[in-house]
Short mmCIF file of C-alpha atoms in Angstrom, two decimals:
data_model
loop_
_atom_site.label_atom_id
_atom_site.label_comp_id
_atom_site.label_asym_id
_atom_site.label_seq_id
_atom_site.Cartn_x
_atom_site.Cartn_y
_atom_site.Cartn_z
CA MET S 1491 -3.46 -31.39 16.94
CA MET S 1492 -2.83 -28.65 14.37
CA LYS S 1493 0.52 -26.95 14.05
CA MET S 1494 0.38 -23.19 14.59
CA ARG S 1495 1.12 -21.01 11.57
CA ARG S 1496 2.06 -17.38 11.25
CA LYS S 1497 -0.35 -15.12 9.37
CA GLY S 1498 2.33 -14.48 6.77
CA ASP S 1499 2.53 -18.19 5.99
CA LEU S 1500 -1.18 -18.54 5.14
CA PRO S 1501 -2.24 -18.66 1.48
CA THR S 1502 -3.71 -15.46 0.05
CA LYS S 1503 -5.94 -14.45 -2.86
CA LEU S 1504 -7.10 -11.21 -4.45
CA CYS S 1505 -10.75 -10.27 -3.99
CA ALA S 1506 -12.73 -10.38 -7.25
CA ALA S 1507 -14.68 -7.24 -6.30
CA CYS S 1508 -12.22 -4.85 -4.63
CA GLY S 1509 -8.87 -6.33 -5.69
CA ARG S 1510 -7.45 -6.35 -2.16
CA PRO S 1511 -5.50 -9.37 -0.91
CA PHE S 1512 -7.09 -11.55 1.77
CA ALA S 1513 -5.78 -14.55 3.69
CA TRP S 1514 -7.09 -18.07 4.24
CA ARG S 1515 -9.49 -18.53 7.16
CA LYS S 1516 -10.36 -21.74 8.94
CA LYS S 1517 -14.05 -21.38 8.04
CA TRP S 1518 -13.02 -21.51 4.34
CA ALA S 1519 -10.92 -24.69 4.75
CA LYS S 1520 -13.37 -26.98 2.92
CA ASP S 1521 -14.00 -24.68 -0.05
CA TRP S 1522 -10.93 -22.41 -0.33
CA ASP S 1523 -10.82 -22.96 -4.12
CA ALA S 1524 -14.35 -21.56 -4.47
CA VAL S 1525 -13.79 -18.45 -2.31
CA LYS S 1526 -13.63 -15.31 -4.50
CA TYR S 1527 -14.54 -12.41 -2.22
CA CYS S 1528 -12.91 -11.06 0.94
CA SER S 1529 -16.17 -10.14 2.69
CA ASP S 1530 -19.95 -10.26 2.54
CA ARG S 1531 -19.94 -6.64 1.39
CA CYS S 1532 -17.80 -7.46 -1.66
CA ARG S 1533 -19.83 -10.58 -2.40
CA SER S 1534 -23.07 -8.59 -2.42
CA ASN S 1535 -21.54 -5.96 -4.73
CA GLY S 1536 -20.36 -8.66 -7.13
CA SER S 1537 -17.36 -8.63 -9.42
CA GLY S 1538 -16.53 -5.70 -11.62
CA LYS S 1539 -17.87 -3.06 -9.24
CA GLN S 1540 -15.46 -1.09 -7.09
CA VAL S 1541 -16.20 -0.66 -3.38
CA ALA S 1542 -16.01 2.91 -2.11
CA PRO S 1543 -13.17 3.41 0.42
#
């Protein structure tokens, strides 16, 4: 059984495309080190390009 964690206790990263912080998700548990983008939209835009607000 997994211990519950608060959202503030989860590890975070900065998105390579938009620069916004995003938190760990269970679906990324196996490859958290390889995750660079916060969303599919940022991943499709790639790094270096800014996403319009």
